[in-house]
Coordinates of C-alpha atoms in Angstrom, one line a residue:
M1 CA 46.4 -50.8 70.7
H2 CA 45.9 -48.0 68.6
G3 CA 47.7 -48.0 65.3
M4 CA 47.5 -44.6 63.2
H5 CA 44.0 -43.6 62.5
Q6 CA 43.3 -43.0 58.1
T7 CA 39.8 -40.6 59.4
L8 CA 38.7 -38.9 62.7
A9 CA 35.6 -41.7 62.4
T10 CA 37.7 -44.5 63.7
I11 CA 38.9 -42.7 66.6
P12 CA 36.4 -43.5 69.3
N13 CA 33.7 -40.9 69.9
R14 CA 32.4 -39.3 73.2
Y15 CA 30.6 -42.2 74.0
V16 CA 32.7 -45.0 73.0
F17 CA 35.9 -43.5 75.0
I18 CA 33.7 -42.9 78.0
N19 CA 33.3 -46.8 78.0
Q20 CA 36.5 -47.2 77.7
V21 CA 36.8 -44.8 80.6
E22 CA 34.8 -47.6 82.8
Q23 CA 36.6 -50.6 81.5
F24 CA 40.2 -48.9 82.1
A25 CA 39.3 -48.5 85.5
V26 CA 38.9 -52.1 86.1
R27 CA 42.4 -52.7 84.9
H28 CA 44.2 -50.2 86.7
S29 CA 44.2 -49.4 90.4
H30 CA 45.6 -45.8 89.3
F31 CA 45.5 -43.6 86.3
S32 CA 44.4 -40.4 85.1
L33 CA 42.3 -38.7 82.4
M34 CA 43.9 -35.6 80.4
L35 CA 41.8 -33.9 78.2
V36 CA 43.6 -31.6 75.5
D37 CA 41.2 -28.7 74.0
V38 CA 43.1 -27.5 71.1
V39 CA 43.3 -23.7 71.8
R40 CA 40.5 -21.6 68.8
F41 CA 40.8 -24.4 66.6
S42 CA 37.3 -22.8 64.8
D43 CA 40.0 -20.3 63.2
V44 CA 41.8 -23.4 61.3
T45 CA 38.1 -24.2 59.9
T46 CA 36.7 -21.0 59.1
S47 CA 39.8 -19.7 57.2
L48 CA 40.3 -23.1 55.7
G49 CA 37.4 -24.9 55.8
I50 CA 35.7 -27.9 57.6
C51 CA 37.5 -31.2 55.4
T52 CA 40.7 -29.2 55.8
G53 CA 40.1 -28.3 59.7
D54 CA 39.4 -32.3 60.3
K55 CA 42.8 -33.4 58.2
V56 CA 44.8 -31.1 60.2
L57 CA 42.5 -32.9 63.3
L58 CA 43.6 -36.0 61.9
Q59 CA 47.2 -35.0 62.3
I60 CA 47.1 -33.9 65.8
A61 CA 45.0 -36.9 66.8
N62 CA 47.5 -39.2 65.2
R63 CA 50.8 -37.4 66.3
I64 CA 49.3 -37.6 70.2
I65 CA 49.1 -41.1 69.9
N66 CA 52.9 -41.6 68.6
L67 CA 54.0 -39.5 71.0
F68 CA 52.3 -41.3 74.2
G69 CA 52.6 -44.8 72.8
D70 CA 50.2 -47.4 73.0
E71 CA 49.3 -48.1 76.6
V72 CA 47.5 -44.7 76.2
G73 CA 44.1 -44.9 75.4
V74 CA 42.8 -42.0 73.2
G75 CA 39.5 -40.5 72.3
R76 CA 37.7 -37.4 70.8
M77 CA 35.3 -36.2 73.5
S78 CA 34.3 -33.5 71.3
G79 CA 34.5 -31.7 68.5
D80 CA 38.5 -30.2 69.4
V81 CA 38.9 -32.1 72.5
F82 CA 40.6 -35.0 72.6
G83 CA 40.9 -37.6 75.6
L84 CA 44.2 -39.2 76.9
L85 CA 43.8 -42.4 79.6
L86 CA 47.2 -42.7 81.5
P87 CA 47.8 -45.9 83.1
G88 CA 49.4 -45.2 87.1
Q89 CA 49.7 -43.1 89.6
T90 CA 49.8 -39.3 88.7
D91 CA 51.0 -36.6 90.7
Q92 CA 50.9 -33.0 89.6
K93 CA 54.8 -33.1 88.8
K94 CA 54.0 -36.0 86.0
A95 CA 50.6 -34.5 85.2
R96 CA 52.6 -30.9 84.1
D97 CA 55.6 -33.0 82.8
S98 CA 53.2 -34.5 80.1
Y99 CA 51.8 -31.1 79.3
E100 CA 54.8 -29.2 78.5
R101 CA 56.3 -32.6 76.5
L102 CA 52.9 -32.2 74.7
S103 CA 53.3 -28.5 74.2
E104 CA 57.0 -29.2 73.0
H105 CA 56.2 -31.7 70.2
F106 CA 53.8 -29.6 68.7
K107 CA 56.0 -26.2 68.6
A108 CA 57.0 -27.9 65.1
P109 CA 54.0 -26.9 63.1
I110 CA 51.4 -29.2 61.1
Q111 CA 51.7 -29.0 57.3
Y112 CA 48.9 -29.4 55.2
D113 CA 49.2 -28.9 51.4
E114 CA 50.8 -25.0 51.3
H115 CA 48.9 -24.3 54.8
A116 CA 51.1 -24.7 58.7
F117 CA 49.3 -24.7 61.9
I118 CA 51.2 -24.5 65.0
A119 CA 48.8 -26.1 67.6
D120 CA 48.1 -25.2 70.9
F121 CA 46.3 -26.7 74.0
N122 CA 44.0 -26.1 76.9
V123 CA 44.9 -28.8 78.9
G124 CA 42.9 -30.6 82.2
V125 CA 43.9 -33.7 83.9
V126 CA 42.2 -35.6 86.6
Q127 CA 43.4 -38.5 88.9
G128 CA 41.1 -41.3 89.5
Q129 CA 41.8 -44.9 91.3
H130 CA 39.8 -48.1 90.6
S131 CA 38.0 -47.9 94.0
D132 CA 34.7 -46.1 94.8
F133 CA 35.1 -45.6 90.7
E134 CA 31.8 -43.9 89.2
V135 CA 32.4 -42.7 85.5
A136 CA 29.9 -39.5 85.5
F137 CA 31.7 -37.6 88.3
F138 CA 35.1 -38.9 86.7
I139 CA 34.4 -37.1 83.7
S140 CA 32.5 -34.3 85.0
R141 CA 35.6 -33.7 87.0
A142 CA 37.8 -34.4 84.3
E143 CA 35.6 -31.2 82.1
A144 CA 35.8 -29.3 85.5
A145 CA 39.8 -29.2 85.1
L146 CA 39.7 -28.4 81.6
K147 CA 37.2 -25.7 82.0
Q148 CA 39.9 -24.0 84.6
A149 CA 42.6 -24.6 82.6
K150 CA 40.2 -22.3 79.8
E151 CA 40.1 -19.9 82.5
N152 CA 43.5 -19.5 83.9
R153 CA 45.7 -16.7 83.2
Y154 CA 49.2 -17.5 82.8
E155 CA 48.9 -21.2 81.7
N156 CA 46.6 -23.2 80.1
F157 CA 47.1 -26.1 82.4
Y158 CA 45.2 -27.7 85.4
Y159 CA 45.6 -30.5 87.5
M160 CA 42.6 -31.8 89.6
P161 CA 44.0 -34.0 92.6
G162 CA 42.6 -38.0 93.4
T163 CA 40.3 -36.5 96.0
E164 CA 37.4 -33.9 95.6
P165 CA 38.2 -30.9 97.9
A166 CA 36.8 -30.8 101.0
L167 CA 33.3 -28.6 100.6
N168 CA 32.2 -26.3 103.2
G169 CA 29.2 -27.0 104.9
R170 CA 26.8 -25.2 103.5
R171 CA 27.8 -26.7 99.7
L172 CA 27.6 -30.0 101.1
A173 CA 24.2 -29.5 103.1
L174 CA 23.0 -28.0 99.1
K175 CA 24.2 -30.9 97.0
A176 CA 22.0 -33.3 99.9
D177 CA 19.8 -31.5 99.6
L178 CA 19.1 -31.2 95.9
R179 CA 17.4 -34.6 95.4
R180 CA 14.6 -34.3 97.9
A181 CA 14.4 -30.4 96.9
I182 CA 13.2 -32.2 93.1
S183 CA 10.9 -34.7 94.8
N184 CA 9.8 -32.4 97.6
N185 CA 8.2 -28.9 95.6
E186 CA 10.6 -26.7 96.2
L187 CA 12.1 -25.4 93.0
E188 CA 9.8 -22.8 91.1
L189 CA 10.2 -21.4 88.0
Y190 CA 10.5 -17.3 87.4
Y191 CA 9.7 -14.7 84.7
Q192 CA 11.6 -12.3 83.2
P193 CA 9.0 -10.2 80.9
K194 CA 10.3 -9.2 77.4
V195 CA 9.1 -5.7 76.4
D196 CA 8.8 -4.4 72.7
L197 CA 10.5 -1.1 73.6
T198 CA 8.4 0.5 70.8
T199 CA 4.9 -0.2 72.1
L200 CA 5.9 -1.1 75.8
T201 CA 3.8 -4.6 75.8
I202 CA 5.3 -8.2 77.0
V203 CA 5.9 -10.6 74.2
G204 CA 7.6 -13.7 76.0
A205 CA 9.3 -14.2 79.2
E206 CA 12.3 -15.1 80.4
C207 CA 12.1 -18.5 82.7
L208 CA 15.0 -18.5 85.8
L209 CA 15.1 -21.0 88.1
R210 CA 14.5 -20.6 92.2
W211 CA 15.2 -23.0 95.0
N212 CA 12.7 -22.0 97.6
H213 CA 15.3 -23.7 100.5
P214 CA 13.0 -24.3 104.2
L215 CA 16.5 -23.0 106.0
D216 CA 18.1 -20.5 103.5
G217 CA 15.0 -19.0 101.6
V218 CA 15.4 -18.3 98.0
V219 CA 18.5 -20.0 96.5
F220 CA 19.5 -18.1 93.1
P221 CA 20.3 -20.6 89.9
G222 CA 24.5 -20.3 90.8
P223 CA 24.7 -21.9 93.7
L224 CA 21.5 -24.3 92.3
I225 CA 23.4 -25.4 89.5
E226 CA 27.0 -25.4 90.8
A227 CA 25.1 -28.6 93.6
A228 CA 23.4 -30.1 90.7
E229 CA 26.7 -30.6 88.6
S230 CA 28.6 -31.5 91.4
Y231 CA 26.0 -34.2 92.5
H232 CA 25.4 -35.5 88.7
M233 CA 22.2 -34.2 88.4
M234 CA 21.7 -31.6 85.5
N235 CA 19.8 -33.4 83.2
E236 CA 17.6 -34.5 85.7
L237 CA 17.2 -30.3 86.8
A238 CA 17.0 -29.8 82.8
Y239 CA 13.9 -32.0 82.2
W240 CA 12.6 -30.8 85.7
T241 CA 12.3 -27.2 84.0
L242 CA 11.2 -28.4 80.7
K243 CA 8.5 -30.1 82.4
Q244 CA 7.8 -27.0 84.9
A245 CA 8.1 -24.3 81.7
F246 CA 5.4 -26.5 79.7
H247 CA 3.2 -26.6 82.5
D248 CA 3.3 -22.8 83.6
L249 CA 2.9 -22.2 79.8
T250 CA -0.6 -23.9 79.7
V251 CA -1.3 -22.1 82.6
M252 CA -0.8 -18.6 81.1
C253 CA -2.4 -20.0 78.0
L254 CA -5.1 -20.4 80.1
H255 CA -5.1 -16.5 81.0
R256 CA -5.3 -15.6 77.8
L257 CA -2.0 -14.8 77.8
D258 CA -0.1 -15.3 73.8
I259 CA 3.5 -14.9 74.6
K260 CA 6.7 -17.1 73.5
I261 CA 8.9 -18.5 76.8
S262 CA 12.6 -18.7 76.5
I263 CA 14.5 -21.3 78.8
N264 CA 18.3 -21.4 79.4
M265 CA 19.8 -24.9 78.0
S266 CA 23.0 -26.1 79.4
P267 CA 25.3 -28.2 77.4
T268 CA 25.2 -31.2 79.1
Q269 CA 21.4 -31.4 77.5
L270 CA 22.6 -30.6 74.1
Y271 CA 24.6 -34.1 74.7
D272 CA 21.3 -35.7 75.7
S273 CA 20.1 -38.4 73.0
K274 CA 16.8 -38.1 74.9
L275 CA 16.4 -34.5 74.8
I276 CA 14.3 -34.1 71.6
S277 CA 11.9 -37.0 72.5
H278 CA 11.8 -35.5 75.4
I279 CA 10.5 -32.4 73.9
R280 CA 7.8 -33.8 71.4
T281 CA 6.6 -36.3 74.3
L282 CA 5.9 -32.6 76.7
C283 CA 4.4 -31.2 73.2
A284 CA 1.5 -34.0 73.1
Q285 CA 1.1 -33.8 76.7
S286 CA 0.5 -30.5 76.9
G287 CA -0.7 -29.6 73.3
L288 CA 1.5 -26.7 72.8
N289 CA 3.6 -26.0 69.9
P290 CA 7.2 -26.2 70.5
S291 CA 7.5 -23.1 68.5
C292 CA 6.2 -21.6 72.2
F293 CA 9.7 -21.9 73.7
E294 CA 12.7 -20.8 72.4
F295 CA 16.3 -22.1 73.9
E296 CA 18.8 -19.7 74.6
L297 CA 22.3 -21.1 74.7
T298 CA 25.7 -19.3 75.2
E299 CA 27.9 -18.5 72.3
D300 CA 30.7 -21.2 73.5
V301 CA 28.2 -23.7 73.1
A302 CA 26.8 -22.9 70.1
L303 CA 29.5 -21.9 68.0
S304 CA 30.7 -25.9 69.2
N305 CA 32.7 -27.7 67.0
S306 CA 30.8 -31.2 68.5
L307 CA 28.5 -32.9 65.7
M308 CA 26.0 -34.1 68.3
V309 CA 25.3 -29.9 69.1
K310 CA 25.0 -29.4 65.5
E311 CA 22.8 -32.3 65.0
Q312 CA 20.2 -31.4 68.1
L313 CA 20.2 -27.7 67.0
S314 CA 19.1 -28.9 63.6
A315 CA 16.4 -31.3 64.8
L316 CA 15.0 -28.4 67.4
R317 CA 14.8 -25.6 64.6
A318 CA 13.1 -28.5 62.0
M319 CA 10.4 -28.8 65.5
G320 CA 9.8 -25.6 65.2
V321 CA 11.6 -24.4 68.5
E322 CA 13.8 -21.0 68.4
I323 CA 17.0 -20.5 69.2
A324 CA 18.5 -17.7 70.7
I325 CA 22.6 -16.9 71.6
D326 CA 22.5 -15.3 75.0
D327 CA 25.0 -13.1 76.2
F328 CA 26.5 -11.8 73.0
G329 CA 29.6 -10.2 72.6
K330 CA 30.8 -11.2 76.1
G331 CA 32.5 -14.7 75.1
Y332 CA 35.1 -15.1 72.1
S333 CA 32.4 -14.3 69.3
N334 CA 33.4 -16.0 66.3
L335 CA 32.0 -13.9 63.3
A336 CA 32.2 -16.2 60.6
Y337 CA 30.5 -19.1 62.8
I338 CA 27.7 -16.4 63.9
R339 CA 27.1 -15.9 59.7
D340 CA 26.8 -19.8 59.3
L341 CA 24.6 -20.4 62.3
N342 CA 20.7 -20.4 62.1
I343 CA 19.5 -18.7 65.1
N344 CA 15.8 -16.6 66.0
A345 CA 17.6 -13.9 67.9
L346 CA 20.8 -12.5 69.5
K347 CA 20.6 -11.4 73.2
I348 CA 23.2 -8.6 73.7
D349 CA 25.2 -9.5 76.7
K350 CA 23.8 -7.0 79.5
S351 CA 27.4 -5.9 80.4
F352 CA 27.3 -3.1 77.4
V353 CA 23.4 -2.3 78.2
M354 CA 24.2 -1.0 81.7
E355 CA 27.5 0.6 81.1
L356 CA 25.9 2.5 77.8
S357 CA 26.5 5.7 79.1
D358 CA 29.9 5.2 80.1
N359 CA 32.1 4.1 77.1
P360 CA 30.8 5.2 73.4
V361 CA 32.6 1.8 72.2
N362 CA 29.3 0.1 74.1
R363 CA 26.9 1.8 71.6
A364 CA 29.0 1.0 69.1
I365 CA 28.6 -2.7 69.8
I366 CA 24.9 -2.7 70.0
Q367 CA 25.1 -1.3 66.8
A368 CA 27.5 -3.7 65.3
A369 CA 25.0 -6.4 66.8
K370 CA 22.0 -4.6 65.8
V371 CA 23.4 -4.9 61.8
I372 CA 24.5 -8.2 62.0
G373 CA 20.4 -9.3 63.2
D374 CA 19.3 -7.2 60.5
A375 CA 21.5 -9.1 57.9
K376 CA 20.5 -12.3 59.1
H377 CA 16.7 -11.6 59.8
C378 CA 16.8 -12.6 63.5
D379 CA 15.6 -10.5 66.5
V380 CA 18.3 -8.8 68.5
V381 CA 17.4 -8.4 72.6
A382 CA 18.9 -6.1 74.8
E383 CA 19.4 -7.3 78.3
G384 CA 19.5 -5.2 81.5
I385 CA 17.6 -2.5 80.6
E386 CA 17.5 -0.3 84.3
Q387 CA 17.4 3.1 83.4
V388 CA 15.2 5.1 80.9
S389 CA 18.2 6.3 79.4
Q390 CA 19.0 3.6 78.5
L391 CA 16.0 2.7 76.8
H392 CA 16.0 5.7 74.6
V393 CA 19.5 5.1 73.1
L394 CA 18.2 1.6 72.2
R395 CA 15.2 2.9 70.6
E396 CA 17.4 5.0 68.9
L397 CA 19.7 2.2 68.0
G398 CA 16.2 0.6 66.6
I399 CA 16.7 -2.5 69.4
Q400 CA 12.8 -4.1 69.2
T401 CA 13.7 -6.2 72.2
G402 CA 14.5 -6.2 75.8
Q403 CA 14.4 -6.9 79.3
G404 CA 15.4 -5.3 82.4
Y405 CA 15.3 -3.9 86.0
L406 CA 13.4 -1.0 84.3
F407 CA 10.4 -2.9 83.2
S408 CA 10.2 -5.9 85.9
R409 CA 13.0 -8.6 87.7
A410 CA 12.0 -12.0 87.4
I411 CA 8.8 -12.8 89.1
P412 CA 6.9 -15.4 90.6
L413 CA 4.1 -17.5 87.9
A414 CA 1.0 -16.0 89.7
E415 CA 2.5 -12.2 89.9
F416 CA 4.0 -12.5 86.1
I417 CA 0.3 -13.2 85.2
E418 CA -1.0 -10.5 87.2
F419 CA 1.7 -8.3 86.2
S420 CA 0.7 -9.3 82.3
Q421 CA -3.1 -8.7 83.1
Q422 CA -2.6 -5.4 84.6
D423 CA -1.5 -4.2 81.0
I424 CA 1.0 -2.3 83.2
M425 CA 3.1 -1.4 80.3
I426 CA 0.7 0.2 78.1
G427 CA -2.4 2.6 78.4
S428 CA -1.8 5.7 80.6
S429 CA -0.1 4.2 83.1
P430 CA 2.4 6.4 84.8
L431 CA 5.7 4.1 83.6
R432 CA 4.1 4.0 80.4
R433 CA 3.8 8.3 80.5
Q434 CA 7.7 8.0 82.2
L435 CA 8.9 5.9 79.3
R436 CA 7.7 8.0 76.6

């Protein structure tokens, strides 16, 4: 079925492999999908270079194929994540046995030139069956299992049984309501002002999704996105957000507001091949320039080894869309990757700002982010500013831009326009006098 691969290019990529998963489901009444993530593989490419990294990855892939044999389907889900399709019924014990077999096998280091690398893995396993098989749901459950494996404290393994855990009534209703919410215009974008910390003028806004639920009132993004993910509607939700942001910016322009809008971008969107053409269409329809928008990505997405993510980000930048790293410092900040990443802004995670007075290290981390931002010629934005004392420290450190409850929470479009037009942040307003 496989044989050994001479190059990574011959291993089925995400899209070819997902197609193979569908075919596998036709042939087998029961099967499981194991996603194998090579832990901290970016360290290898950072220290040894991408070419060597690819050769080590190829060795890992061939050793996995050799270990599990010809009856197993193998593909490459993303840069350093492989997928293994195993036929037959798999319970938790069998899945754990496969994981332990993999871990044991890779205690023997991988040799390349004079370098030795011991591979460690995060493994998520999901059970599937021929009846009622839906490939998008199956893949999303496998990716959720892998995410859980990464978050586990004591072992890098997670098994998700064949049936979905029972949803409580509220979540089930949210899930069922979401499609109606999109078609009935119950979703809305709120805007949190981004402020120039020196002049206290509004220079931008981050848009945040809200759901005006007929029973629950305003639902915040957490449960909304959870419902969208479990209902395979992330792309639909993302396209709604993009379209609405373009519409809202057009309204702002009519009110003579000259600002940039920031939109949070999910990994699902970056794996969508229609993203770039969709943004071009929205620009053509609205007459807006792509440079009016900034996409915010979390570190783990921006630093992904995935070739598709890199190509999509490169195409977005070529169009003039700005790219910001959100929650900087919160994740596993691989500084060598940050160095090579072409970005416009680093957004310091709000925990460092909100706890600024609690620990001098928080100040040092913000200072370090500023040094990195200056070297990369990119803006550094502070989130979570709630106190005047925090504003003063951020000014001392030379941070130019910020957002937080000190200025405003996220507010609906009409309120945001009114807030901006009142020049509440400029002139002789009491707030300005207080913040001087």
